[in-house]
Tab-separated table of C-alpha atoms and ligand atoms in Angstrom:
chain	number	residue	atom	x	y	z
A	3	MET	CA	-0.026	-0.070	0.060
A	4	ASN	CA	2.849	2.350	0.796
A	5	HIS	CA	4.378	1.550	-2.485
A	6	ALA	CA	1.144	2.458	-4.243
A	7	ASP	CA	0.891	5.663	-2.222
A	8	SER	CA	4.576	6.511	-2.976
A	9	ILE	CA	3.869	6.186	-6.679
A	10	ARG	CA	0.862	8.507	-6.428
A	11	ILE	CA	2.652	11.239	-4.567
A	12	GLY	CA	5.621	10.866	-6.929
A	13	SER	CA	3.399	11.145	-10.046
A	14	ALA	CA	1.714	14.279	-8.599
A	15	LEU	CA	4.999	15.927	-8.014
A	16	GLU	CA	6.258	14.850	-11.567
A	17	GLN	CA	3.384	16.861	-12.844
A	18	THR	CA	4.603	19.941	-11.078
A	19	GLY	CA	7.911	19.613	-12.858
A	20	TYR	CA	9.998	17.389	-10.422
A	21	THR	CA	11.699	14.357	-11.745
A	22	PHE	CA	13.044	11.297	-9.851
A	23	THR	CA	16.635	10.723	-9.103
A	24	GLU	CA	18.301	7.344	-8.394
A	25	GLN	CA	20.872	9.190	-6.149
A	26	VAL	CA	19.606	10.332	-2.801
A	27	ASP	CA	22.630	12.795	-2.710
A	28	ASN	CA	21.150	14.598	-5.720
A	29	ALA	CA	17.721	14.953	-4.279
A	30	ASP	CA	16.173	18.430	-3.586
A	31	LEU	CA	13.217	16.802	-1.929
A	32	ILE	CA	13.198	13.363	0.062
A	33	ILE	CA	9.993	11.937	1.096
A	34	LEU	CA	10.049	8.934	3.494
A	35	ASN	CA	6.926	6.863	3.339
A	36	THR	CA	6.806	5.028	6.633
A	37	CYS	CA	5.237	1.802	8.028
A	38	SER	CA	4.707	1.264	11.688
A	39	VAL	CA	2.678	-1.917	11.817
A	40	ARG	CA	5.459	-3.443	13.780
A	41	GLN	CA	8.170	-1.711	15.982
A	42	ARG	CA	10.877	-3.123	13.608
A	43	ALA	CA	9.405	-1.149	10.595
A	44	GLU	CA	9.307	1.951	12.741
A	45	ASP	CA	12.857	1.570	13.854
A	46	SER	CA	13.986	1.294	10.407
A	47	ALA	CA	12.348	4.574	9.352
A	48	GLN	CA	13.979	6.198	12.330
A	49	GLY	CA	17.317	4.840	11.281
A	50	LYS	CA	16.765	6.176	7.698
A	51	LEU	CA	15.834	9.562	9.192
A	52	GLY	CA	19.028	9.649	11.138
A	53	SER	CA	21.058	9.027	8.042
A	54	LEU	CA	19.400	12.032	6.335
A	55	GLY	CA	20.937	14.501	8.866
A	56	PRO	CA	24.296	14.749	7.033
A	57	LEU	CA	22.620	15.334	3.705
A	58	LYS	CA	20.704	18.230	5.120
A	59	LYS	CA	23.983	19.670	6.312
A	60	LYS	CA	25.373	19.437	2.821
A	61	ASN	CA	22.471	20.797	1.045
A	62	LYS	CA	20.614	23.648	2.966
A	63	ASP	CA	17.693	23.759	0.501
A	64	LEU	CA	17.069	20.027	0.748
A	65	VAL	CA	13.331	19.374	1.848
A	66	VAL	CA	12.775	16.209	3.951
A	67	ALA	CA	9.174	15.098	4.316
A	68	VAL	CA	7.737	12.177	6.191
A	69	THR	CA	4.385	10.528	5.436
A	70	GLY	CA	2.786	7.036	5.990
A	71	CYS	CA	1.774	5.201	9.195
A	72	MET	CA	4.322	7.012	11.456
A	73	VAL	CA	2.336	10.173	10.940
A	74	PRO	CA	-0.916	10.504	13.057
A	75	PRO	CA	-3.856	12.238	11.331
A	76	GLN	CA	-4.286	14.878	13.983
A	77	GLU	CA	-2.123	18.065	14.018
A	78	GLU	CA	-1.442	17.764	17.870
A	79	GLY	CA	-0.231	14.223	17.322
A	80	LYS	CA	2.363	15.508	14.788
A	81	ARG	CA	3.856	18.021	17.168
A	82	PRO	CA	6.066	15.640	19.190
A	83	LEU	CA	7.446	14.313	15.876
A	84	TYR	CA	8.860	17.661	15.022
A	85	LYS	CA	10.691	17.713	18.276
A	86	ARG	CA	11.977	14.163	17.809
A	87	PHE	CA	13.061	14.624	14.293
A	88	PRO	CA	14.419	18.217	13.820
A	89	MET	CA	15.808	17.266	10.410
A	90	VAL	CA	12.283	16.833	9.013
A	91	ASP	CA	10.609	19.763	7.383
A	92	LEU	CA	7.132	18.397	7.090
A	93	PHE	CA	4.945	15.604	8.403
A	94	PHE	CA	2.011	15.064	6.177
A	95	ASP	CA	-0.976	12.817	5.691
A	96	THR	CA	-0.614	10.337	2.722
A	97	LEU	CA	-3.899	11.193	1.232
A	98	ASP	CA	-3.575	14.958	1.829
A	99	PRO	CA	-0.268	16.133	0.200
A	100	GLN	CA	-1.506	19.641	0.014
A	101	SER	CA	0.700	20.914	2.916
A	102	LEU	CA	3.635	19.527	1.008
A	103	ILE	CA	2.727	21.302	-2.174
A	104	GLU	CA	2.492	24.477	-0.097
A	105	ILE	CA	6.133	24.414	1.222
A	106	LEU	CA	7.560	23.589	-2.199
A	107	PRO	CA	8.544	26.472	-4.555
A	108	GLU	CA	5.575	28.809	-5.283
A	109	PRO	CA	3.699	28.443	-8.577
A	110	GLY	CA	5.367	30.917	-10.789
A	111	CYS	CA	8.874	30.032	-9.777
A	112	ALA	CA	8.499	26.692	-11.535
A	113	PRO	CA	11.009	24.073	-10.482
A	114	GLU	CA	13.828	23.559	-12.845
A	115	PRO	CA	13.612	20.377	-14.834
A	116	GLU	CA	16.639	18.953	-13.192
A	117	GLN	CA	15.148	19.588	-9.711
A	118	ALA	CA	15.107	16.172	-8.236
A	119	LEU	CA	12.478	14.212	-6.320
A	120	SER	CA	13.149	11.229	-4.387
A	121	VAL	CA	10.085	9.164	-3.299
A	122	GLY	CA	10.243	5.799	-1.862
A	123	GLY	CA	9.160	3.407	0.970
A	124	THR	CA	10.939	2.999	4.256
A	125	GLY	CA	13.934	1.689	2.195
A	126	LEU	CA	14.097	4.735	0.078
A	127	THR	CA	13.453	2.606	-2.949
A	128	ILE	CA	13.097	4.881	-6.068
A	129	GLN	CA	10.561	3.907	-8.500
A	130	SER	CA	10.980	6.136	-11.645
A	131	LYS	CA	9.690	3.803	-14.216
A	132	ILE	CA	6.543	1.905	-14.084
A	133	GLY	CA	6.928	-1.786	-14.561
A	134	VAL	CA	4.689	-4.667	-15.798
A	135	THR	CA	2.605	-4.681	-12.665
A	136	ALA	CA	1.201	-1.804	-10.660
A	137	PHE	CA	-0.545	-1.297	-7.375
A	138	VAL	CA	-3.728	0.650	-6.999
A	139	SER	CA	-5.282	1.578	-3.622
A	140	VAL	CA	-9.109	1.203	-4.030
A	141	ILE	CA	-10.144	1.592	-0.340
A	142	HIS	CA	-8.217	3.517	2.255
A	143	GLY	CA	-8.340	3.088	6.039
A	144	CYS	CA	-9.981	0.462	8.062
A	145	ASN	CA	-13.286	0.373	10.106
A	146	TYR	CA	-12.302	-2.720	12.329
A	147	THR	CA	-10.364	-2.320	15.590
A	148	CYS	CA	-8.270	-5.402	15.902
A	149	SER	CA	-6.796	-5.066	19.331
A	150	TYR	CA	-3.082	-5.454	18.267
A	151	CYS	CA	-3.340	-3.083	15.205
A	152	ILE	CA	-2.164	0.451	14.717
A	153	VAL	CA	-3.543	0.845	11.158
A	154	PRO	CA	-7.010	2.390	12.105
A	155	LEU	CA	-5.310	4.910	14.405
A	156	ARG	CA	-3.164	6.189	11.656
A	157	ARG	CA	-5.193	5.675	8.472
A	158	GLY	CA	-8.736	6.514	9.806
A	159	LYS	CA	-12.064	5.155	8.545
A	160	GLU	CA	-12.704	3.290	5.332
A	161	LYS	CA	-12.997	5.530	2.228
A	162	SER	CA	-13.570	3.895	-1.207
A	163	ARG	CA	-12.458	5.560	-4.474
A	164	THR	CA	-15.083	5.363	-7.105
A	165	ILE	CA	-15.028	2.785	-9.901
A	166	ASP	CA	-14.669	5.437	-12.587
A	167	GLU	CA	-11.699	6.916	-10.917
A	168	ILE	CA	-10.029	3.483	-10.426
A	169	VAL	CA	-10.702	2.396	-14.095
A	170	THR	CA	-9.316	5.733	-15.401
A	171	GLU	CA	-6.051	5.373	-13.338
A	172	ILE	CA	-5.669	1.746	-14.677
A	173	LYS	CA	-6.264	2.615	-18.186
A	174	GLY	CA	-3.428	5.312	-17.823
A	175	TYR	CA	-1.163	2.459	-16.484
A	176	VAL	CA	-2.051	0.024	-19.289
A	177	LYS	CA	-1.040	2.748	-21.808
A	178	ARG	CA	2.346	2.904	-20.155
A	179	GLY	CA	2.737	-0.915	-20.449
A	180	VAL	CA	1.263	-2.277	-17.223
A	181	ARG	CA	-0.323	-5.635	-17.748
A	182	GLU	CA	-1.291	-6.564	-14.201
A	183	VAL	CA	-2.784	-4.443	-11.366
A	184	THR	CA	-3.051	-5.389	-7.729
A	185	LEU	CA	-6.088	-3.709	-6.225
A	186	LEU	CA	-5.322	-2.686	-2.549
A	187	GLY	CA	-7.133	-2.132	0.667
A	188	GLN	CA	-6.780	-3.095	4.371
A	189	THR	CA	-10.275	-4.744	4.076
A	190	ILE	CA	-10.591	-4.802	0.167
A	191	ASP	CA	-13.748	-6.903	0.404
A	192	ALA	CA	-15.401	-3.901	2.179
A	193	TYR	CA	-14.879	-1.891	-1.001
A	194	GLY	CA	-17.805	0.376	-2.078
A	195	HIS	CA	-20.126	0.169	1.054
A	196	ASP	CA	-19.479	3.956	1.557
A	197	LEU	CA	-20.288	4.933	-2.128
A	198	PRO	CA	-23.572	5.843	-3.693
A	199	GLY	CA	-25.359	2.727	-4.944
A	200	ARG	CA	-23.134	0.538	-2.760
A	201	PRO	CA	-21.096	-1.244	-5.409
A	202	ASP	CA	-18.985	-4.082	-4.078
A	203	LEU	CA	-15.652	-5.750	-4.936
A	204	ALA	CA	-17.251	-7.882	-7.538
A	205	ASP	CA	-18.640	-4.936	-9.276
A	206	LEU	CA	-15.293	-3.433	-9.295
A	207	PHE	CA	-13.698	-6.586	-10.718
A	208	TYR	CA	-16.358	-6.582	-13.527
A	209	ALA	CA	-15.331	-3.023	-14.399
A	210	VAL	CA	-11.619	-3.594	-14.294
A	211	ASN	CA	-11.922	-6.757	-16.150
A	212	GLN	CA	-13.219	-4.945	-19.179
A	213	ILE	CA	-10.102	-2.863	-19.591
A	214	GLU	CA	-8.483	-3.799	-22.881
A	215	GLY	CA	-4.691	-4.572	-22.710
A	216	LEU	CA	-4.849	-5.476	-18.972
A	217	TRP	CA	-4.290	-9.234	-18.456
A	218	ARG	CA	-4.316	-9.960	-14.792
A	219	ILE	CA	-6.149	-8.462	-11.733
A	220	ARG	CA	-4.974	-9.322	-8.110
A	221	PHE	CA	-6.389	-8.114	-4.877
A	222	LEU	CA	-5.247	-7.753	-1.255
A	223	THR	CA	-6.211	-8.033	1.650
A	224	SER	CA	-9.541	-9.708	2.351
A	225	HIS	CA	-11.174	-9.665	5.601
A	226	PRO	CA	-12.825	-13.110	6.397
A	227	LYS	CA	-16.059	-11.369	7.636
A	228	MET	CA	-16.468	-9.246	4.500
A	229	MET	CA	-15.952	-12.001	1.828
A	230	SER	CA	-19.161	-12.672	0.073
A	231	TYR	CA	-20.131	-15.681	-2.137
A	232	LYS	CA	-20.776	-13.183	-5.025
A	233	MET	CA	-17.149	-11.942	-4.750
A	234	ILE	CA	-15.728	-15.505	-4.535
A	235	LYS	CA	-17.886	-16.489	-7.695
A	236	SER	CA	-16.672	-13.434	-9.570
A	237	VAL	CA	-13.117	-14.533	-9.037
A	238	ALA	CA	-14.152	-17.937	-10.672
A	239	ASP	CA	-16.006	-16.322	-13.483
A	240	LEU	CA	-13.856	-13.392	-14.607
A	241	PRO	CA	-10.811	-14.496	-16.671
A	242	LYS	CA	-8.578	-11.691	-15.723
A	243	VAL	CA	-8.952	-11.965	-11.858
A	244	CYS	CA	-6.370	-14.269	-10.491
A	245	GLU	CA	-7.279	-17.214	-8.265
A	246	TYR	CA	-5.363	-15.904	-5.284
A	247	PHE	CA	-6.974	-15.018	-1.964
A	248	ASN	CA	-5.122	-13.360	0.920
A	249	LEU	CA	-7.344	-14.079	3.846
A	250	PRO	CA	-5.601	-13.397	7.108
A	251	VAL	CA	-6.806	-15.599	9.953
A	252	GLN	CA	-4.297	-14.330	12.437
A	253	ALA	CA	-4.743	-17.159	14.910
A	254	GLY	CA	-6.278	-20.689	15.122
A	255	ASP	CA	-7.716	-20.421	18.614
A	256	ASN	CA	-11.108	-18.905	19.387
A	257	ALA	CA	-10.055	-17.253	22.671
A	258	ILE	CA	-7.049	-15.596	21.050
A	259	LEU	CA	-9.221	-14.516	18.166
A	260	LYS	CA	-11.555	-13.005	20.631
A	261	ALA	CA	-8.842	-11.136	22.524
A	262	MET	CA	-7.523	-9.898	19.166
A	263	LYS	CA	-11.155	-8.698	18.372
A	264	ARG	CA	-11.218	-10.613	15.199
A	265	PRO	CA	-15.026	-11.042	14.683
A	266	TYR	CA	-15.146	-14.676	13.606
A	267	THR	CA	-14.378	-18.227	14.822
A	268	VAL	CA	-11.868	-20.907	13.619
A	269	GLU	CA	-14.956	-22.947	12.384
A	270	PHE	CA	-16.363	-19.976	10.474
A	271	TYR	CA	-12.940	-19.344	8.784
A	272	GLU	CA	-12.513	-23.073	7.883
A	273	LYS	CA	-15.958	-23.030	6.135
A	274	LEU	CA	-15.092	-19.837	4.305
A	275	ALA	CA	-11.731	-21.500	3.081
A	276	ALA	CA	-13.599	-24.572	1.885
A	277	THR	CA	-16.040	-22.462	-0.082
A	278	VAL	CA	-13.310	-20.528	-1.754
A	279	ARG	CA	-11.580	-23.857	-2.628
A	280	GLU	CA	-14.914	-25.429	-4.001
A	281	THR	CA	-15.922	-22.306	-5.771
A	282	VAL	CA	-12.627	-21.336	-7.524
A	283	PRO	CA	-10.912	-24.449	-8.652
A	284	GLY	CA	-7.108	-24.256	-8.660
A	285	SER	CA	-7.218	-21.304	-6.341
A	286	ALA	CA	-4.390	-20.374	-3.964
A	287	LEU	CA	-5.108	-19.462	-0.322
A	288	SER	CA	-2.624	-17.297	1.695
A	289	THR	CA	-2.893	-16.124	5.336
A	290	ASP	CA	-1.272	-13.942	7.867
A	291	ILE	CA	-0.515	-15.172	11.423
A	292	ILE	CA	0.536	-13.481	14.613
A	293	VAL	CA	2.340	-15.744	17.144
A	294	GLY	CA	3.025	-14.802	20.844
A	295	PHE	CA	-0.115	-12.464	21.261
A	296	PRO	CA	-0.466	-11.499	24.953
A	297	GLY	CA	-1.392	-14.583	26.958
A	298	GLU	CA	-0.979	-16.989	24.084
A	299	THR	CA	-0.380	-20.527	25.769
A	300	ASP	CA	1.507	-23.451	24.216
A	301	GLU	CA	-1.825	-25.143	23.686
A	302	GLN	CA	-3.415	-22.092	21.986
A	303	PHE	CA	-0.472	-21.870	19.640
A	304	GLN	CA	-0.800	-25.590	19.007
A	305	HIS	CA	-4.343	-24.769	17.771
A	306	THR	CA	-3.063	-22.361	15.301
A	307	TYR	CA	-0.397	-24.881	14.123
A	308	GLU	CA	-2.923	-27.498	13.651
A	309	LEU	CA	-5.224	-25.247	11.720
A	310	LEU	CA	-2.142	-24.421	9.418
A	311	GLU	CA	-1.849	-28.341	9.018
A	312	ARG	CA	-5.625	-28.725	8.093
A	313	ILE	CA	-5.858	-25.941	5.768
A	314	ARG	CA	-2.613	-26.222	4.103
A	315	PHE	CA	-2.326	-22.662	2.824
A	316	ASN	CA	-0.242	-21.987	-0.312
A	317	GLU	CA	1.482	-19.006	1.632
A	318	VAL	CA	1.700	-17.850	5.152
A	319	HIS	CA	2.995	-14.594	6.480
A	320	VAL	CA	3.990	-15.002	10.043
A	321	ALA	CA	4.940	-12.268	12.547
A	322	ALA	CA	5.697	-12.236	16.129
A	323	TYR	CA	3.407	-9.978	18.122
A	324	SER	CA	4.725	-6.460	18.566
A	325	PRO	CA	3.025	-4.060	20.933
A	326	ARG	CA	1.824	-0.763	19.346
A	327	PRO	CA	1.310	2.388	21.336
A	328	GLY	CA	-2.338	3.395	21.487
A	329	THR	CA	-3.756	-0.047	20.757
A	330	LEU	CA	-6.020	-2.132	23.124
A	331	ALA	CA	-3.577	-4.980	23.203
A	332	ASN	CA	-0.896	-2.578	24.350
A	333	THR	CA	-2.787	-2.438	27.692
A	334	TYR	CA	-2.235	-6.197	28.036
A	335	GLU	CA	0.966	-7.567	29.366
A	336	ASP	CA	3.234	-8.661	26.630
A	337	ASN	CA	4.002	-11.887	28.591
A	338	VAL	CA	5.162	-14.356	25.892
A	339	PRO	CA	8.930	-14.259	26.141
A	340	LEU	CA	10.850	-13.341	22.917
A	341	GLU	CA	12.383	-16.663	22.841
A	342	VAL	CA	9.056	-18.437	22.890
A	343	LYS	CA	7.952	-16.053	20.132
A	344	ARG	CA	10.766	-16.962	18.121
A	345	GLU	CA	10.264	-20.639	18.459
A	346	ARG	CA	6.671	-20.403	17.462
A	347	LEU	CA	7.589	-18.261	14.545
A	348	GLN	CA	10.183	-20.857	13.334
A	349	ALA	CA	7.789	-23.668	13.924
A	350	VAL	CA	5.287	-22.079	11.571
A	351	GLU	CA	7.978	-21.369	9.000
A	352	ARG	CA	9.193	-24.957	9.028
A	353	LEU	CA	5.726	-26.379	8.651
A	354	GLN	CA	4.940	-24.056	5.884
A	355	GLU	CA	8.242	-24.807	3.977
A	356	GLY	CA	7.167	-28.455	3.908
A	357	ILE	CA	3.687	-27.494	2.686
A	358	ALA	CA	4.940	-25.044	0.138
A	359	ARG	CA	7.363	-27.600	-1.195
A	360	SER	CA	4.648	-30.267	-1.808
A	361	TYR	CA	2.457	-27.756	-3.615
A	362	SER	CA	5.486	-26.802	-5.855
A	363	GLN	CA	5.945	-30.507	-6.699
A	364	GLU	CA	2.523	-30.605	-8.187
A	365	PHE	CA	3.736	-28.259	-10.921
A	366	LEU	CA	6.464	-30.604	-12.084
A	367	GLY	CA	6.083	-31.312	-15.783
A	368	LYS	CA	3.104	-29.077	-16.044
A	369	ASP	CA	2.730	-25.935	-18.248
A	370	VAL	CA	2.216	-22.721	-15.971
A	371	GLU	CA	1.080	-19.326	-17.423
A	372	VAL	CA	3.560	-16.738	-16.415
A	373	LEU	CA	3.519	-13.044	-16.737
A	374	VAL	CA	7.146	-12.118	-17.128
A	375	GLU	CA	8.264	-9.115	-14.868
A	376	THR	CA	11.921	-8.834	-15.224
A	377	ARG	CA	15.252	-10.487	-15.893
A	378	GLU	CA	17.299	-11.589	-12.807
A	379	LYS	CA	20.511	-13.328	-12.515
A	380	GLY	CA	20.527	-14.471	-16.008
A	381	LYS	CA	16.958	-15.763	-15.964
A	382	TRP	CA	13.473	-14.386	-16.866
A	383	LYS	CA	11.257	-13.985	-13.867
A	384	GLY	CA	7.589	-13.860	-13.478
A	385	ARG	CA	4.578	-15.102	-11.611
A	386	SER	CA	1.958	-17.747	-12.024
A	387	ARG	CA	-1.708	-16.772	-11.663
A	388	THR	CA	-1.466	-18.174	-8.200
A	389	ASN	CA	1.570	-15.900	-7.360
A	390	LYS	CA	4.317	-18.645	-7.582
A	391	LEU	CA	7.745	-17.193	-8.622
A	392	VAL	CA	8.732	-18.736	-11.951
A	393	PHE	CA	12.175	-18.445	-13.674
A	394	PHE	CA	13.057	-19.607	-17.156
A	395	ASP	CA	16.087	-19.376	-19.400
A	396	ASN	CA	16.498	-17.511	-22.510
A	397	PRO	CA	15.549	-20.389	-25.099
A	398	THR	CA	18.917	-20.405	-26.883
A	399	GLY	CA	18.894	-22.080	-30.262
A	400	THR	CA	15.042	-21.772	-30.803
A	401	GLU	CA	13.087	-19.174	-32.753
A	402	TYR	CA	12.538	-17.136	-29.474
A	403	ASP	CA	16.229	-16.847	-28.765
A	404	GLY	CA	17.071	-13.347	-27.687
A	405	LEU	CA	13.465	-12.218	-27.219
A	406	ASP	CA	12.775	-9.549	-24.527
A	407	TRP	CA	9.991	-11.349	-22.685
A	408	THR	CA	9.284	-8.480	-20.195
A	409	GLY	CA	5.470	-7.872	-20.067
A	410	LYS	CA	4.532	-11.037	-22.054
A	411	LEU	CA	2.492	-13.876	-21.072
A	412	VAL	CA	4.175	-17.193	-21.702
A	413	ASP	CA	3.450	-20.959	-20.802
A	414	VAL	CA	6.522	-22.496	-19.028
A	415	THR	CA	6.991	-26.183	-18.641
A	416	ILE	CA	8.113	-26.791	-15.042
A	417	GLU	CA	11.342	-28.865	-14.664
A	418	THR	CA	12.703	-28.184	-11.256
A	419	VAL	CA	11.057	-26.921	-8.157
A	420	GLY	CA	11.826	-25.250	-4.591
A	421	PRO	CA	9.328	-24.403	-1.963
A	422	TRP	CA	9.095	-20.745	-3.125
A	423	SER	CA	9.847	-20.890	-6.855
A	424	LEU	CA	9.676	-22.897	-9.933
A	425	VAL	CA	12.139	-23.261	-12.802
A	426	GLY	CA	11.209	-24.298	-16.439
A	427	ARG	CA	11.524	-23.800	-20.116
A	428	VAL	CA	9.362	-21.981	-22.475
A	429	ALA	CA	6.539	-24.134	-23.756
A	430	GLY	CA	6.090	-22.024	-26.880
A	431	THR	CA	2.480	-20.770	-26.799
A	432	PRO	CA	0.862	-17.974	-25.114
A	433	ALA	CA	-1.706	-18.895	-22.692
A	434	VAL	CA	-5.267	-19.475	-23.542
A	435	ARG	CA	-7.236	-19.651	-20.344
A	436	LYS	CA	-10.849	-19.764	-19.542
A	437	GLY	CA	-11.712	-19.304	-23.322
A	438	ARG	CA	-9.759	-15.951	-23.764
A	439	LEU	CA	-7.100	-15.583	-26.475
A	440	LEU	CA	-4.672	-12.936	-25.505
A	441	PRO	CA	-2.887	-10.742	-28.068
A	442	VAL	CA	0.856	-9.750	-27.427
A	443	PHE	CA	1.329	-6.086	-26.447
A	444	ASN	CA	4.292	-3.883	-26.885
A	445	ALA	CA	4.987	-2.564	-23.345
A	446	GLU	CA	6.658	0.578	-24.957
A	447	ALA	CA	3.954	1.615	-27.113
A	448	ASP	CA	1.009	3.909	-26.060
A	449	THR	CA	-1.558	1.439	-27.633
A	450	ALA	CA	-1.863	-2.121	-27.804
A	451	CYS	CA	-0.386	-3.853	-30.891
A	452	GLU	CA	0.824	-7.100	-31.935
A	453	VAL	CA	4.612	-7.114	-31.979
A	454	ASP	CA	7.801	-8.975	-31.117
A	455	LEU	CA	6.664	-12.593	-30.926
A	456	PRO	CA	6.954	-14.774	-33.935
A	457	LEU	CA	3.440	-14.640	-35.745
A	458	SER	CA	2.995	-18.281	-35.298
A	459	ILE	CA	2.867	-17.714	-31.562
A	460	ALA	CA	0.920	-14.342	-31.665
A	461	ASN	CA	-1.866	-15.908	-33.633
A	462	LYS	CA	-2.375	-18.934	-31.640
B	509	LIG	N1	-5.914	-5.543	7.280
B	509	LIG	C1	-5.141	-6.790	7.153
B	509	LIG	C2	-3.721	-6.810	7.582
B	509	LIG	C3	-3.186	-5.572	8.308
B	509	LIG	S1	-1.607	-5.332	8.776
B	509	LIG	C4	-5.896	-7.749	8.070
B	509	LIG	O1	-7.028	-7.502	8.659
B	509	LIG	O2	-5.315	-8.862	8.280
B	509	LIG	C5	-0.695	-6.737	8.026
B	509	LIG	C6	-0.341	-7.760	8.995
B	509	LIG	O3	0.655	-7.305	9.907
B	509	LIG	C7	-1.488	-8.378	9.717
B	509	LIG	O4	-2.161	-9.401	9.038
B	509	LIG	C8	-0.787	-8.958	10.941
B	509	LIG	O5	-0.505	-10.332	10.841
B	509	LIG	C9	0.440	-8.096	11.086
B	509	LIG	N2	0.409	-7.317	12.287
B	509	LIG	C10	-0.295	-6.226	12.389
B	509	LIG	N3	-0.153	-5.663	13.662
B	509	LIG	C11	0.844	-6.487	14.233
B	509	LIG	C12	1.417	-6.366	15.521
B	509	LIG	N4	1.027	-5.383	16.574
B	509	LIG	N5	2.359	-7.302	15.774
B	509	LIG	C13	2.733	-8.240	14.893
B	509	LIG	N6	2.037	-8.297	13.697
B	509	LIG	C14	1.163	-7.476	13.354
B	510	LIG	FE1	-5.637	-3.928	11.199
B	510	LIG	FE2	-7.714	-5.434	11.791
B	510	LIG	FE3	-7.990	-3.238	10.112
B	510	LIG	FE4	-6.622	-5.394	9.277
B	510	LIG	S1	-8.778	-5.414	9.818
B	510	LIG	S2	-6.062	-3.192	9.276
B	510	LIG	S3	-5.699	-5.998	11.263
B	510	LIG	S4	-7.709	-3.194	12.389
């Protein structure tokens, strides 16, 4: 989500004449977009801020601005931050960059073209070019109050963007070569309830699915309580929506779920997971888990472990509980020792590695549709529809030798597998899935056109 926000802020500033720089040293403006979901993320942002001090000394005109989850929405909440971080010129809300625009050079003294802008995540990654895939926030904020979570305190209530606005944004990306979008929201399946006519996520899928030149639609993160049958069915029915659900369960014990203020039971969640798998054949299910929540006993952790064994998720993101100031859980004693948290975390990781490996083995010898994103360590790299990383070699000695596969859909026959990735060779045909025939697009061109691939492939 921060990545998507960074790109939006960056694009807005580009329109005022700023350009991106790869070199932090060259920047006239540095924006740090922060995360504070766990203490470690906040520590990392603070470390980065510390390292900007010397740059400020070197360039007196350098503007440093901070946005994202570290910045509380109310003005009085921001005041202590100015004291703590004197090298920061401005703390601003991600959705309201007006105050940033105000401290930049006045309209009229337009910035020089070489005036540089640095926009990035906590790691100061600089994204000047748009790639094959793009992230699009469709609903901001969160109406839940999970007891461990800082997000609602920092990001406020849910606010959906309109379907028209989202579709227009995505069409713009497609013109610049984007072939896959990931629609984002903390509770993406709550999308639209605050809009006139109350469209839902399925309605948004239908609209985005119509965009010509876009091949894949992903979505994150679904709340178990908000996922409707209509939404699940739309994933099965719409050819561009990838069969991948991120449905965080957080814990596999009902008492812990209650203390977390997650409004469902383990039994409810298991039924939902079964419905997803029955309704969307071949779908992948991923989840988030917190271990070491205050008061979590060995037995309660065992319930989580057993749930993971029963459901056999395709992916699990596991985190050790980290107390966050201002949350309800912060008033509970953080009484699971660090060592125990670490053991539980590692137990989940070991279990999941075995499960992921066995899922990978099912791909051996099969053809997988891959959208190629980039070239890395001498191989082409992309993802399956179910979000598995896939690598393949340049097919030397064949008619595709030397082809730039970036942004292309290709079938790859899987030959070797690891738990987290698959390696194979080009099967030779673009994918025809669910009755759709996909033309090949030139990522550089403004409009879609058939290029690059030998005709025998493009016409298949
Ligand atoms: N809206 C999503 C995810 C929110 S934050 C949801 O409802 O699940 C992303 C993940 O960070 C969460 O799924 C959770 O597993 C983790 N997380 C959030 N707060 C945390 C905390 N205080 N300590 C450890 N992990 C946390
Ligand atoms: Fe945080 Fe819960 Fe909202 Fe997710 S649903 S963002 S975990 S409060």
